[in-house]
Amino acid sequence: MKLLVSNDDGIYSPGLSTLATSLRTVAEVIVVAPDRNQSAASHSLTLERPLRIHPLDNNAYIVNGTPTDCVHLAITGMLGIKPAMVISGINQGANLGDDVLYSGTVAAAMEGRFLGFPAIAVSLVGEDLKYFSTAAEVAKRFVMRLLVEPLPANTILNINVPDVSFPLLSGVRVTRLGYRHISEPVVEGVDPRGGKVYWIGSPGREQDGGPDTDFCAVREGFVSVTPLLVDITAHEALSPLVSWVNELL
Ligand code: MN
Protein backbone atom coordinates (compact mmCIF):
# COMPACT_ATOMS: atom_id res chain seq x y z
CA MET A 1 0.00 0.00 0.00
CA LYS A 2 1.33 3.41 -1.03
CA LEU A 3 0.44 6.72 0.58
CA LEU A 4 1.25 10.03 -1.12
CA VAL A 5 2.22 12.81 1.29
CA SER A 6 2.56 16.47 0.36
CA ASN A 7 2.22 19.88 2.02
CA ASP A 8 2.38 23.61 1.37
CA ASP A 9 5.05 24.60 3.91
CA GLY A 10 7.76 22.99 1.82
CA ILE A 11 9.94 19.90 1.94
CA TYR A 12 11.89 21.02 5.03
CA SER A 13 8.84 21.57 7.21
CA PRO A 14 8.90 19.62 10.49
CA GLY A 15 5.19 18.88 10.05
CA LEU A 16 5.88 17.02 6.81
CA SER A 17 8.67 14.86 8.18
CA THR A 18 6.74 14.02 11.36
CA LEU A 19 3.71 12.99 9.29
CA ALA A 20 5.78 10.87 6.89
CA THR A 21 7.60 9.13 9.75
CA SER A 22 4.32 8.30 11.47
CA LEU A 23 2.68 6.94 8.31
CA ARG A 24 5.77 4.88 7.43
CA THR A 25 4.97 2.67 10.42
CA VAL A 26 1.86 1.45 8.56
CA ALA A 27 2.52 1.86 4.81
CA GLU A 28 4.96 2.75 2.07
CA VAL A 29 5.08 6.54 1.98
CA ILE A 30 6.10 8.68 -1.00
CA VAL A 31 6.70 12.36 -0.25
CA VAL A 32 6.39 14.93 -3.04
CA ALA A 33 6.61 18.47 -1.71
CA PRO A 34 7.38 22.03 -2.81
CA ASP A 35 10.97 23.33 -2.60
CA ARG A 36 9.85 26.33 -0.53
CA ASN A 37 7.00 27.64 1.54
CA GLN A 38 3.89 27.76 -0.67
CA SER A 39 1.39 28.60 2.06
CA ALA A 40 -1.69 30.36 0.63
CA ALA A 41 -0.87 29.03 -2.85
CA SER A 42 -4.47 27.77 -2.98
CA HIS A 43 -5.22 25.47 -5.91
CA SER A 44 -2.71 26.94 -8.37
CA LEU A 45 -0.94 24.98 -11.10
CA THR A 46 2.28 26.21 -12.71
CA LEU A 47 1.70 26.57 -16.45
CA GLU A 48 4.21 29.19 -17.63
CA ARG A 49 7.46 27.37 -16.84
CA PRO A 50 8.61 23.76 -16.66
CA LEU A 51 8.73 21.91 -13.37
CA ARG A 52 11.79 20.06 -12.14
CA ILE A 53 12.01 17.18 -9.72
CA HIS A 54 14.87 16.57 -7.34
CA PRO A 55 14.89 13.14 -5.68
CA LEU A 56 16.04 12.82 -2.08
CA ASP A 57 16.65 9.69 -0.03
CA ASN A 58 13.79 7.81 1.54
CA ASN A 59 11.19 8.02 -1.26
CA ALA A 60 11.00 11.81 -1.19
CA TYR A 61 10.99 14.31 -4.05
CA ILE A 62 11.31 18.08 -4.22
CA VAL A 63 9.35 19.99 -6.88
CA ASN A 64 9.88 23.66 -7.76
CA GLY A 65 6.16 24.27 -7.84
CA THR A 66 2.98 24.51 -5.83
CA PRO A 67 1.33 21.88 -3.63
CA THR A 68 -1.17 21.19 -6.40
CA ASP A 69 1.71 20.76 -8.89
CA CYS A 70 3.29 18.20 -6.55
CA VAL A 71 0.21 15.99 -6.26
CA HIS A 72 -0.64 16.44 -9.92
CA LEU A 73 2.83 15.42 -11.11
CA ALA A 74 3.08 12.49 -8.73
CA ILE A 75 -0.22 10.98 -9.82
CA THR A 76 -0.42 11.88 -13.52
CA GLY A 77 2.88 10.58 -14.76
CA MET A 78 6.03 11.66 -13.00
CA LEU A 79 5.87 8.79 -10.56
CA GLY A 80 2.76 7.10 -11.87
CA ILE A 81 1.65 6.54 -8.29
CA LYS A 82 -1.77 5.09 -7.56
CA PRO A 83 -1.88 5.94 -3.87
CA ALA A 84 -4.34 4.43 -1.47
CA MET A 85 -4.71 7.97 -0.13
CA VAL A 86 -3.27 11.50 -0.38
CA ILE A 87 -2.38 13.09 2.95
CA SER A 88 -1.47 16.78 3.05
CA GLY A 89 0.26 18.39 6.01
CA ILE A 90 0.95 18.69 8.78
CA ASN A 91 0.43 22.38 8.18
CA GLN A 92 2.20 24.78 10.52
CA GLY A 93 -0.88 26.62 11.72
CA ALA A 94 -4.65 26.59 11.45
CA ASN A 95 -6.71 25.98 8.35
CA LEU A 96 -10.02 27.01 9.88
CA GLY A 97 -13.05 28.69 8.33
CA ASP A 98 -12.25 30.79 5.27
CA ASP A 99 -8.57 29.77 5.49
CA VAL A 100 -9.49 26.75 3.37
CA LEU A 101 -10.02 29.01 0.33
CA TYR A 102 -6.38 30.13 0.45
CA SER A 103 -4.84 26.97 1.80
CA GLY A 104 -2.29 25.06 -0.25
CA THR A 105 -2.59 22.26 2.31
CA VAL A 106 -6.28 21.78 1.57
CA ALA A 107 -5.64 22.24 -2.17
CA ALA A 108 -3.11 19.40 -2.25
CA ALA A 109 -5.71 17.10 -0.69
CA MET A 110 -8.38 18.39 -3.05
CA GLU A 111 -6.10 17.70 -6.03
CA GLY A 112 -5.71 14.13 -4.87
CA ARG A 113 -9.49 13.81 -4.71
CA PHE A 114 -9.93 15.41 -8.18
CA LEU A 115 -7.54 12.82 -9.56
CA GLY A 116 -9.52 9.98 -8.06
CA PHE A 117 -8.06 9.18 -4.65
CA PRO A 118 -9.24 9.57 -1.05
CA ALA A 119 -7.60 12.57 0.60
CA ILE A 120 -7.26 14.40 3.90
CA ALA A 121 -5.64 17.68 4.98
CA VAL A 122 -4.12 17.97 8.46
CA SER A 123 -3.12 21.15 10.29
CA LEU A 124 -1.70 21.89 13.73
CA VAL A 125 -3.32 24.86 15.47
CA GLY A 126 -1.49 27.18 17.84
CA GLU A 127 1.50 29.48 18.27
CA ASP A 128 5.10 28.27 18.71
CA LEU A 129 3.98 24.79 17.66
CA LYS A 130 5.38 21.85 19.62
CA TYR A 131 3.19 18.78 19.11
CA PHE A 132 3.45 17.77 15.47
CA SER A 133 3.59 14.22 16.87
CA THR A 134 0.01 14.63 18.16
CA ALA A 135 -1.27 15.62 14.72
CA ALA A 136 0.74 12.80 13.13
CA GLU A 137 -0.89 10.24 15.42
CA VAL A 138 -4.33 11.70 14.65
CA ALA A 139 -3.56 11.59 10.91
CA LYS A 140 -2.49 7.96 11.15
CA ARG A 141 -5.72 7.00 12.92
CA PHE A 142 -7.82 8.79 10.29
CA VAL A 143 -5.91 7.04 7.50
CA MET A 144 -6.41 3.60 9.06
CA ARG A 145 -10.11 4.30 9.61
CA LEU A 146 -10.63 5.59 6.06
CA LEU A 147 -8.96 2.53 4.59
CA VAL A 148 -11.52 0.35 6.39
CA GLU A 149 -14.51 2.60 5.73
CA PRO A 150 -14.00 5.09 2.86
CA LEU A 151 -15.94 8.33 2.47
CA PRO A 152 -18.01 9.32 -0.58
CA ALA A 153 -15.84 10.19 -3.59
CA ASN A 154 -16.90 13.86 -3.59
CA THR A 155 -15.58 14.54 -0.08
CA ILE A 156 -12.25 15.30 1.58
CA LEU A 157 -11.63 15.81 5.29
CA ASN A 158 -10.12 19.00 6.68
CA ILE A 159 -8.61 18.11 10.06
CA ASN A 160 -7.32 20.65 12.57
CA VAL A 161 -5.50 19.45 15.69
CA PRO A 162 -4.86 21.54 18.83
CA ASP A 163 -1.17 21.84 19.74
CA VAL A 164 -1.22 19.69 22.87
CA SER A 165 0.21 16.30 23.80
CA PHE A 166 -1.94 13.42 22.52
CA PRO A 167 -3.43 12.39 25.91
CA LEU A 168 -4.62 15.98 26.45
CA LEU A 169 -6.87 16.02 23.37
CA SER A 170 -10.54 16.30 24.42
CA GLY A 171 -11.72 14.09 21.54
CA VAL A 172 -12.89 14.57 17.94
CA ARG A 173 -15.74 16.82 16.80
CA VAL A 174 -17.36 16.90 13.38
CA THR A 175 -17.72 20.58 12.51
CA ARG A 176 -18.72 23.10 9.87
CA LEU A 177 -16.40 25.89 8.74
CA GLY A 178 -16.68 29.09 10.75
CA TYR A 179 -15.85 32.55 9.37
CA ARG A 180 -13.14 35.09 10.05
CA HIS A 181 -13.42 38.86 10.16
CA ILE A 182 -11.84 40.36 7.05
CA SER A 183 -8.03 40.34 6.98
CA GLU A 184 -5.86 42.87 8.76
CA PRO A 185 -4.84 45.70 6.38
CA VAL A 186 -1.78 45.42 4.15
CA VAL A 187 1.49 46.52 5.73
CA GLU A 188 3.21 49.22 3.70
CA GLY A 189 6.99 49.59 3.44
CA VAL A 190 9.66 51.21 1.27
CA ASP A 191 12.30 49.34 -0.74
CA PRO A 192 15.99 50.50 -0.80
CA ARG A 193 15.30 52.50 -3.96
CA GLY A 194 12.38 54.37 -2.47
CA GLY A 195 9.62 52.33 -4.08
CA LYS A 196 6.55 51.45 -2.08
CA VAL A 197 6.09 47.77 -1.20
CA TYR A 198 3.28 45.95 0.56
CA TRP A 199 2.96 42.85 2.71
CA ILE A 200 -0.35 41.02 2.79
CA GLY A 201 -1.72 41.42 6.33
CA SER A 202 -2.60 38.70 8.86
CA PRO A 203 -5.84 36.74 8.58
CA GLY A 204 -8.78 38.23 10.43
CA ARG A 205 -9.81 37.07 13.89
CA GLU A 206 -12.57 34.49 14.19
CA GLN A 207 -16.00 35.99 13.75
CA ASP A 208 -18.32 33.01 13.57
CA GLY A 209 -16.96 30.60 16.12
CA GLY A 210 -20.35 29.15 17.05
CA PRO A 211 -20.59 25.84 18.92
CA ASP A 212 -20.72 23.69 15.78
CA THR A 213 -17.70 25.34 14.11
CA ASP A 214 -14.13 24.24 13.57
CA PHE A 215 -12.92 27.29 15.53
CA CYS A 216 -14.91 26.29 18.60
CA ALA A 217 -13.79 22.66 18.51
CA VAL A 218 -10.06 23.43 18.53
CA ARG A 219 -10.55 26.20 21.10
CA GLU A 220 -12.09 23.59 23.41
CA GLY A 221 -9.26 21.14 22.84
CA PHE A 222 -10.97 18.86 20.30
CA VAL A 223 -9.69 17.66 16.97
CA SER A 224 -11.93 19.33 14.38
CA VAL A 225 -12.92 17.39 11.27
CA THR A 226 -14.87 19.16 8.55
CA PRO A 227 -16.00 17.32 5.42
CA LEU A 228 -15.43 19.48 2.34
CA LEU A 229 -17.13 18.94 -1.01
CA VAL A 230 -15.23 19.01 -4.26
CA ASP A 231 -18.40 20.41 -5.89
CA ILE A 232 -18.78 23.96 -4.53
CA THR A 233 -22.07 24.62 -6.36
CA ALA A 234 -24.52 26.47 -4.11
CA HIS A 235 -27.29 23.94 -4.75
CA GLU A 236 -29.90 25.84 -2.71
CA ALA A 237 -29.30 28.91 -4.93
CA LEU A 238 -30.04 27.11 -8.21
CA SER A 239 -33.79 27.61 -8.36
CA PRO A 240 -33.86 31.22 -7.05
CA LEU A 241 -31.24 32.03 -9.69
CA VAL A 242 -33.41 30.63 -12.49
CA SER A 243 -36.09 33.32 -12.00
CA TRP A 244 -33.45 35.97 -11.32
CA VAL A 245 -31.65 35.44 -14.63
CA ASN A 246 -34.94 35.37 -16.53
CA GLU A 247 -35.07 39.16 -16.17
CA LEU A 248 -31.67 39.58 -17.85
CA LEU A 249 -32.35 38.90 -21.54
MN1 MN B 1 1.21 26.30 5.23
GROMACS .gro file of C-alpha atoms and ligand atoms in nm:
model
  250
    1MET     CA    1   0.000   0.000   0.000
    2LYS     CA    2   0.133   0.341  -0.103
    3LEU     CA    3   0.044   0.672   0.058
    4LEU     CA    4   0.125   1.003  -0.112
    5VAL     CA    5   0.222   1.281   0.129
    6SER     CA    6   0.256   1.647   0.036
    7ASN     CA    7   0.222   1.988   0.202
    8ASP     CA    8   0.238   2.361   0.137
    9ASP     CA    9   0.505   2.460   0.391
   10GLY     CA   10   0.776   2.299   0.182
   11ILE     CA   11   0.994   1.990   0.194
   12TYR     CA   12   1.189   2.102   0.503
   13SER     CA   13   0.884   2.157   0.721
   14PRO     CA   14   0.890   1.962   1.049
   15GLY     CA   15   0.519   1.888   1.005
   16LEU     CA   16   0.588   1.702   0.681
   17SER     CA   17   0.867   1.486   0.818
   18THR     CA   18   0.674   1.402   1.136
   19LEU     CA   19   0.371   1.299   0.929
   20ALA     CA   20   0.578   1.087   0.689
   21THR     CA   21   0.760   0.913   0.975
   22SER     CA   22   0.432   0.830   1.147
   23LEU     CA   23   0.268   0.694   0.831
   24ARG     CA   24   0.577   0.488   0.743
   25THR     CA   25   0.497   0.267   1.042
   26VAL     CA   26   0.186   0.145   0.856
   27ALA     CA   27   0.252   0.186   0.481
   28GLU     CA   28   0.496   0.275   0.207
   29VAL     CA   29   0.508   0.654   0.198
   30ILE     CA   30   0.610   0.868  -0.100
   31VAL     CA   31   0.670   1.236  -0.025
   32VAL     CA   32   0.639   1.493  -0.304
   33ALA     CA   33   0.661   1.847  -0.171
   34PRO     CA   34   0.738   2.203  -0.281
   35ASP     CA   35   1.097   2.333  -0.260
   36ARG     CA   36   0.985   2.633  -0.053
   37ASN     CA   37   0.700   2.764   0.154
   38GLN     CA   38   0.389   2.776  -0.067
   39SER     CA   39   0.139   2.860   0.206
   40ALA     CA   40  -0.169   3.036   0.063
   41ALA     CA   41  -0.087   2.903  -0.285
   42SER     CA   42  -0.447   2.777  -0.298
   43HIS     CA   43  -0.522   2.547  -0.591
   44SER     CA   44  -0.271   2.694  -0.837
   45LEU     CA   45  -0.094   2.498  -1.110
   46THR     CA   46   0.228   2.621  -1.271
   47LEU     CA   47   0.170   2.657  -1.645
   48GLU     CA   48   0.421   2.919  -1.763
   49ARG     CA   49   0.746   2.737  -1.684
   50PRO     CA   50   0.861   2.376  -1.666
   51LEU     CA   51   0.873   2.191  -1.337
   52ARG     CA   52   1.179   2.006  -1.214
   53ILE     CA   53   1.201   1.718  -0.972
   54HIS     CA   54   1.487   1.657  -0.734
   55PRO     CA   55   1.489   1.314  -0.568
   56LEU     CA   56   1.604   1.282  -0.208
   57ASP     CA   57   1.665   0.969  -0.003
   58ASN     CA   58   1.379   0.781   0.154
   59ASN     CA   59   1.119   0.802  -0.126
   60ALA     CA   60   1.100   1.181  -0.119
   61TYR     CA   61   1.099   1.431  -0.405
   62ILE     CA   62   1.131   1.808  -0.422
   63VAL     CA   63   0.935   1.999  -0.688
   64ASN     CA   64   0.988   2.366  -0.776
   65GLY     CA   65   0.616   2.427  -0.784
   66THR     CA   66   0.298   2.451  -0.583
   67PRO     CA   67   0.133   2.188  -0.363
   68THR     CA   68  -0.117   2.119  -0.640
   69ASP     CA   69   0.171   2.076  -0.889
   70CYS     CA   70   0.329   1.820  -0.655
   71VAL     CA   71   0.021   1.599  -0.626
   72HIS     CA   72  -0.064   1.644  -0.992
   73LEU     CA   73   0.283   1.542  -1.111
   74ALA     CA   74   0.308   1.249  -0.873
   75ILE     CA   75  -0.022   1.098  -0.982
   76THR     CA   76  -0.042   1.188  -1.352
   77GLY     CA   77   0.288   1.058  -1.476
   78MET     CA   78   0.603   1.166  -1.300
   79LEU     CA   79   0.587   0.879  -1.056
   80GLY     CA   80   0.276   0.710  -1.187
   81ILE     CA   81   0.165   0.654  -0.829
   82LYS     CA   82  -0.177   0.509  -0.756
   83PRO     CA   83  -0.188   0.594  -0.387
   84ALA     CA   84  -0.434   0.443  -0.147
   85MET     CA   85  -0.471   0.797  -0.013
   86VAL     CA   86  -0.327   1.150  -0.038
   87ILE     CA   87  -0.238   1.309   0.295
   88SER     CA   88  -0.147   1.678   0.305
   89GLY     CA   89   0.026   1.839   0.601
   90ILE     CA   90   0.095   1.869   0.878
   91ASN     CA   91   0.043   2.238   0.818
   92GLN     CA   92   0.220   2.478   1.052
   93GLY     CA   93  -0.088   2.662   1.172
   94ALA     CA   94  -0.465   2.659   1.145
   95ASN     CA   95  -0.671   2.598   0.835
   96LEU     CA   96  -1.002   2.701   0.988
   97GLY     CA   97  -1.305   2.869   0.833
   98ASP     CA   98  -1.225   3.079   0.527
   99ASP     CA   99  -0.857   2.977   0.549
  100VAL     CA  100  -0.949   2.675   0.337
  101LEU     CA  101  -1.002   2.901   0.033
  102TYR     CA  102  -0.638   3.013   0.045
  103SER     CA  103  -0.484   2.697   0.180
  104GLY     CA  104  -0.229   2.506  -0.025
  105THR     CA  105  -0.259   2.226   0.231
  106VAL     CA  106  -0.628   2.178   0.157
  107ALA     CA  107  -0.564   2.224  -0.217
  108ALA     CA  108  -0.311   1.940  -0.225
  109ALA     CA  109  -0.571   1.710  -0.069
  110MET     CA  110  -0.838   1.839  -0.305
  111GLU     CA  111  -0.610   1.770  -0.603
  112GLY     CA  112  -0.571   1.413  -0.487
  113ARG     CA  113  -0.949   1.381  -0.471
  114PHE     CA  114  -0.993   1.541  -0.818
  115LEU     CA  115  -0.754   1.282  -0.956
  116GLY     CA  116  -0.952   0.998  -0.806
  117PHE     CA  117  -0.806   0.918  -0.465
  118PRO     CA  118  -0.924   0.957  -0.105
  119ALA     CA  119  -0.760   1.257   0.060
  120ILE     CA  120  -0.726   1.440   0.390
  121ALA     CA  121  -0.564   1.768   0.498
  122VAL     CA  122  -0.412   1.797   0.846
  123SER     CA  123  -0.312   2.115   1.029
  124LEU     CA  124  -0.170   2.189   1.373
  125VAL     CA  125  -0.332   2.486   1.547
  126GLY     CA  126  -0.149   2.718   1.784
  127GLU     CA  127   0.150   2.948   1.827
  128ASP     CA  128   0.510   2.827   1.871
  129LEU     CA  129   0.398   2.479   1.766
  130LYS     CA  130   0.538   2.185   1.962
  131TYR     CA  131   0.319   1.878   1.911
  132PHE     CA  132   0.345   1.777   1.547
  133SER     CA  133   0.359   1.422   1.687
  134THR     CA  134   0.001   1.463   1.816
  135ALA     CA  135  -0.127   1.562   1.472
  136ALA     CA  136   0.074   1.280   1.313
  137GLU     CA  137  -0.089   1.024   1.542
  138VAL     CA  138  -0.433   1.170   1.465
  139ALA     CA  139  -0.356   1.159   1.091
  140LYS     CA  140  -0.249   0.796   1.115
  141ARG     CA  141  -0.572   0.700   1.292
  142PHE     CA  142  -0.782   0.879   1.029
  143VAL     CA  143  -0.591   0.704   0.750
  144MET     CA  144  -0.641   0.360   0.906
  145ARG     CA  145  -1.011   0.430   0.961
  146LEU     CA  146  -1.063   0.559   0.606
  147LEU     CA  147  -0.896   0.253   0.459
  148VAL     CA  148  -1.152   0.035   0.639
  149GLU     CA  149  -1.451   0.260   0.573
  150PRO     CA  150  -1.400   0.509   0.286
  151LEU     CA  151  -1.594   0.833   0.247
  152PRO     CA  152  -1.801   0.932  -0.058
  153ALA     CA  153  -1.584   1.019  -0.359
  154ASN     CA  154  -1.690   1.386  -0.359
  155THR     CA  155  -1.558   1.454  -0.008
  156ILE     CA  156  -1.225   1.530   0.158
  157LEU     CA  157  -1.163   1.581   0.529
  158ASN     CA  158  -1.012   1.900   0.668
  159ILE     CA  159  -0.861   1.811   1.006
  160ASN     CA  160  -0.732   2.065   1.257
  161VAL     CA  161  -0.550   1.945   1.569
  162PRO     CA  162  -0.486   2.154   1.883
  163ASP     CA  163  -0.117   2.184   1.974
  164VAL     CA  164  -0.122   1.969   2.287
  165SER     CA  165   0.021   1.630   2.380
  166PHE     CA  166  -0.194   1.342   2.252
  167PRO     CA  167  -0.343   1.239   2.591
  168LEU     CA  168  -0.462   1.598   2.645
  169LEU     CA  169  -0.687   1.602   2.337
  170SER     CA  170  -1.054   1.630   2.442
  171GLY     CA  171  -1.172   1.409   2.154
  172VAL     CA  172  -1.289   1.457   1.794
  173ARG     CA  173  -1.574   1.682   1.680
  174VAL     CA  174  -1.736   1.690   1.338
  175THR     CA  175  -1.772   2.058   1.251
  176ARG     CA  176  -1.872   2.310   0.987
  177LEU     CA  177  -1.640   2.589   0.874
  178GLY     CA  178  -1.668   2.909   1.075
  179TYR     CA  179  -1.585   3.255   0.937
  180ARG     CA  180  -1.314   3.509   1.005
  181HIS     CA  181  -1.342   3.886   1.016
  182ILE     CA  182  -1.184   4.036   0.705
  183SER     CA  183  -0.803   4.034   0.698
  184GLU     CA  184  -0.586   4.287   0.876
  185PRO     CA  185  -0.484   4.570   0.638
  186VAL     CA  186  -0.178   4.542   0.415
  187VAL     CA  187   0.149   4.652   0.573
  188GLU     CA  188   0.321   4.922   0.370
  189GLY     CA  189   0.699   4.959   0.344
  190VAL     CA  190   0.966   5.121   0.127
  191ASP     CA  191   1.230   4.934  -0.074
  192PRO     CA  192   1.599   5.050  -0.080
  193ARG     CA  193   1.530   5.250  -0.396
  194GLY     CA  194   1.238   5.437  -0.247
  195GLY     CA  195   0.962   5.233  -0.408
  196LYS     CA  196   0.655   5.145  -0.208
  197VAL     CA  197   0.609   4.777  -0.120
  198TYR     CA  198   0.328   4.595   0.056
  199TRP     CA  199   0.296   4.285   0.271
  200ILE     CA  200  -0.035   4.102   0.279
  201GLY     CA  201  -0.172   4.142   0.633
  202SER     CA  202  -0.260   3.870   0.886
  203PRO     CA  203  -0.584   3.674   0.858
  204GLY     CA  204  -0.878   3.823   1.043
  205ARG     CA  205  -0.981   3.707   1.389
  206GLU     CA  206  -1.257   3.449   1.419
  207GLN     CA  207  -1.600   3.599   1.375
  208ASP     CA  208  -1.832   3.301   1.357
  209GLY     CA  209  -1.696   3.060   1.612
  210GLY     CA  210  -2.035   2.915   1.705
  211PRO     CA  211  -2.059   2.584   1.892
  212ASP     CA  212  -2.072   2.369   1.578
  213THR     CA  213  -1.770   2.534   1.411
  214ASP     CA  214  -1.413   2.424   1.357
  215PHE     CA  215  -1.292   2.729   1.553
  216CYS     CA  216  -1.491   2.629   1.860
  217ALA     CA  217  -1.379   2.266   1.851
  218VAL     CA  218  -1.006   2.343   1.853
  219ARG     CA  219  -1.055   2.620   2.110
  220GLU     CA  220  -1.209   2.359   2.341
  221GLY     CA  221  -0.926   2.114   2.284
  222PHE     CA  222  -1.097   1.886   2.030
  223VAL     CA  223  -0.969   1.766   1.697
  224SER     CA  224  -1.193   1.933   1.438
  225VAL     CA  225  -1.292   1.739   1.127
  226THR     CA  226  -1.487   1.916   0.855
  227PRO     CA  227  -1.600   1.732   0.542
  228LEU     CA  228  -1.543   1.948   0.234
  229LEU     CA  229  -1.713   1.894  -0.101
  230VAL     CA  230  -1.523   1.901  -0.426
  231ASP     CA  231  -1.840   2.041  -0.589
  232ILE     CA  232  -1.878   2.396  -0.453
  233THR     CA  233  -2.207   2.462  -0.636
  234ALA     CA  234  -2.452   2.647  -0.411
  235HIS     CA  235  -2.729   2.394  -0.475
  236GLU     CA  236  -2.990   2.584  -0.271
  237ALA     CA  237  -2.930   2.891  -0.493
  238LEU     CA  238  -3.004   2.711  -0.821
  239SER     CA  239  -3.379   2.761  -0.836
  240PRO     CA  240  -3.386   3.122  -0.705
  241LEU     CA  241  -3.124   3.203  -0.969
  242VAL     CA  242  -3.341   3.063  -1.249
  243SER     CA  243  -3.609   3.332  -1.200
  244TRP     CA  244  -3.345   3.597  -1.132
  245VAL     CA  245  -3.165   3.544  -1.463
  246ASN     CA  246  -3.494   3.537  -1.653
  247GLU     CA  247  -3.507   3.916  -1.617
  248LEU     CA  248  -3.167   3.958  -1.785
  249LEU     CA  249  -3.235   3.890  -2.154
  250MN      MN  250   0.121   2.630   0.523
   0.00000   0.00000   0.00000
